[in-house]
Tab-separated table of C-alpha atoms in Angstrom:
chain	number	residue	atom	x	y	z
L	38	GLN	CA	112.497	88.205	112.085
L	39	VAL	CA	109.192	89.970	111.348
L	40	GLN	CA	106.604	88.601	109.014
L	41	LEU	CA	103.885	90.858	107.595
L	42	VAL	CA	100.524	89.943	106.050
L	43	GLU	CA	98.343	92.577	104.336
L	44	SER	CA	94.578	92.245	103.859
L	45	GLY	CA	91.631	94.387	102.898
L	46	GLY	CA	92.215	95.195	99.301
L	47	GLY	CA	89.808	94.842	96.499
L	48	LEU	CA	87.682	96.703	93.966
L	49	VAL	CA	86.154	99.955	95.119
L	50	GLN	CA	84.334	102.815	93.311
L	51	THR	CA	85.682	106.356	93.079
L	52	GLY	CA	84.920	108.378	96.145
L	53	ASN	CA	84.501	105.392	98.386
L	54	SER	CA	86.696	104.096	101.211
L	55	VAL	CA	88.616	100.941	102.123
L	56	ARG	CA	90.711	99.959	105.101
L	57	LEU	CA	93.883	97.920	104.751
L	58	SER	CA	95.332	95.861	107.564
L	59	CYS	CA	98.874	94.661	108.131
L	60	ALA	CA	99.347	91.951	110.729
L	61	ALA	CA	102.930	91.480	112.100
L	62	SER	CA	104.157	88.240	113.525
L	63	GLY	CA	106.213	88.459	116.712
L	64	ARG	CA	106.240	91.374	119.057
L	65	LEU	CA	107.468	94.723	117.769
L	66	SER	CA	109.683	96.797	120.045
L	67	SER	CA	108.739	100.334	120.996
L	68	SER	CA	111.487	101.537	118.551
L	69	ALA	CA	109.859	99.837	115.544
L	70	VAL	CA	108.556	101.771	112.585
L	71	MET	CA	105.936	100.531	110.112
L	72	ALA	CA	104.967	102.021	106.803
L	73	TRP	CA	102.762	101.692	103.728
L	74	PHE	CA	104.050	101.894	100.202
L	75	ARG	CA	102.205	101.303	96.923
L	76	LEU	CA	103.089	100.214	93.417
L	77	PRO	CA	100.838	101.866	90.812
L	78	PRO	CA	100.657	100.221	87.412
L	79	GLY	CA	103.582	101.231	85.252
L	80	LYS	CA	105.219	103.252	87.935
L	81	GLU	CA	107.752	102.762	90.733
L	82	ARG	CA	106.882	101.846	94.280
L	83	GLU	CA	106.235	104.977	96.351
L	84	PHE	CA	105.963	105.993	100.017
L	85	ILE	CA	102.451	106.539	101.417
L	86	ALA	CA	102.628	106.794	105.199
L	87	ARG	CA	104.548	105.590	108.189
L	88	ILE	CA	103.990	105.326	111.946
L	89	ARG	CA	106.193	104.656	114.884
L	90	TRP	CA	105.207	101.791	117.161
L	91	SER	CA	105.215	104.022	120.173
L	92	GLY	CA	104.100	107.682	120.372
L	93	ASP	CA	102.062	109.663	117.939
L	94	SER	CA	104.571	110.250	115.176
L	95	THR	CA	103.184	109.810	111.717
L	96	ASP	CA	104.116	111.046	108.244
L	97	TYR	CA	102.211	111.088	104.972
L	98	ALA	CA	102.962	111.575	101.284
L	99	ASP	CA	101.371	114.866	99.918
L	100	SER	CA	99.364	112.798	97.526
L	101	VAL	CA	97.355	111.124	100.277
L	102	LYS	CA	97.502	113.728	103.079
L	103	GLY	CA	93.985	114.394	104.324
L	104	ARG	CA	92.511	111.407	102.633
L	105	PHE	CA	94.485	108.478	104.212
L	106	THR	CA	94.989	107.736	107.890
L	107	ILE	CA	97.558	105.389	109.296
L	108	SER	CA	97.074	103.840	112.667
L	109	ARG	CA	98.086	100.914	114.784
L	110	ASP	CA	96.786	98.539	117.447
L	111	ASN	CA	99.781	97.502	119.526
L	112	ALA	CA	97.781	94.784	121.315
L	113	LYS	CA	96.938	93.139	118.027
L	114	ASN	CA	100.354	93.801	116.418
L	115	THR	CA	98.418	95.344	113.527
L	116	MET	CA	98.805	98.496	111.423
L	117	TYR	CA	95.985	99.960	109.384
L	118	LEU	CA	95.517	102.295	106.499
L	119	GLN	CA	92.106	103.951	106.205
L	120	MET	CA	91.746	105.262	102.677
L	121	ASP	CA	88.910	107.666	101.982
L	122	ASN	CA	87.777	109.594	98.900
L	123	LEU	CA	89.607	107.204	96.627
L	124	ASN	CA	90.336	108.032	92.996
L	125	SER	CA	91.781	106.168	90.049
L	126	GLN	CA	95.275	107.321	90.849
L	127	ASP	CA	95.129	105.299	94.019
L	128	THR	CA	94.952	102.062	92.026
L	129	ALA	CA	97.993	100.108	93.115
L	130	VAL	CA	99.387	97.146	94.960
L	131	TYR	CA	99.739	98.289	98.591
L	132	TYR	CA	102.650	96.930	100.686
L	133	CYS	CA	103.290	97.202	104.364
L	134	ALA	CA	106.838	97.396	105.523
L	135	ALA	CA	108.497	97.291	108.964
L	136	SER	CA	111.809	98.048	110.646
L	137	GLU	CA	112.569	97.056	114.193
L	138	PHE	CA	114.474	100.279	114.730
L	139	HIS	CA	115.515	103.367	112.779
L	140	ASN	CA	119.281	104.112	112.803
L	141	GLY	CA	118.811	107.409	111.046
L	142	VAL	CA	120.929	106.449	108.030
L	143	TYR	CA	118.016	106.365	105.596
L	144	SER	CA	114.855	108.403	105.445
L	145	LEU	CA	111.767	106.653	106.742
L	146	ARG	CA	110.246	107.501	103.381
L	147	SER	CA	112.791	105.314	101.665
L	148	GLN	CA	112.159	101.664	100.956
L	149	ILE	CA	115.691	100.736	101.961
L	150	ALA	CA	114.875	101.741	105.561
L	151	TYR	CA	112.560	98.723	105.890
L	152	PRO	CA	113.966	95.215	105.815
L	153	TYR	CA	110.600	93.410	106.201
L	154	TRP	CA	107.832	93.496	103.623
L	155	GLY	CA	104.415	92.012	103.157
L	156	GLN	CA	103.332	90.280	99.952
L	157	GLY	CA	101.009	93.164	98.873
L	158	THR	CA	97.333	93.619	98.396
L	159	GLN	CA	95.709	94.989	95.253
L	160	VAL	CA	93.397	97.967	95.446
L	161	THR	CA	91.583	98.909	92.296
L	162	VAL	CA	89.507	102.142	92.112
L	163	SER	CA	86.930	102.156	89.340
L	164	SER	CA	84.859	105.038	88.120
């Protein structure tokens, strides 16, 4: 069982930056994958980025590529999302998700690939 706790959200002005953290309880295996999703107001939850717990493999949604950076600190069991050059369309509740392994059945951009979820943290971008 993995428990996830996000932090770092809040109110930020357009063009500014914020960093989200996701702390995982327990030790994640080298085959684990973690991801960020977001739920914009009035829309469906969408994939943002994912990272494998070992190696350098990352993936980003086109909407955030070049502005957001996903990273991890294995020693702290924590994943991060550095969000730069924010705009109003980035306003959403941000969720971290984890899977202890990927069996290849579902895309790692799909919510169903991740059995563990945090409670979410609100990011509001104001002009």
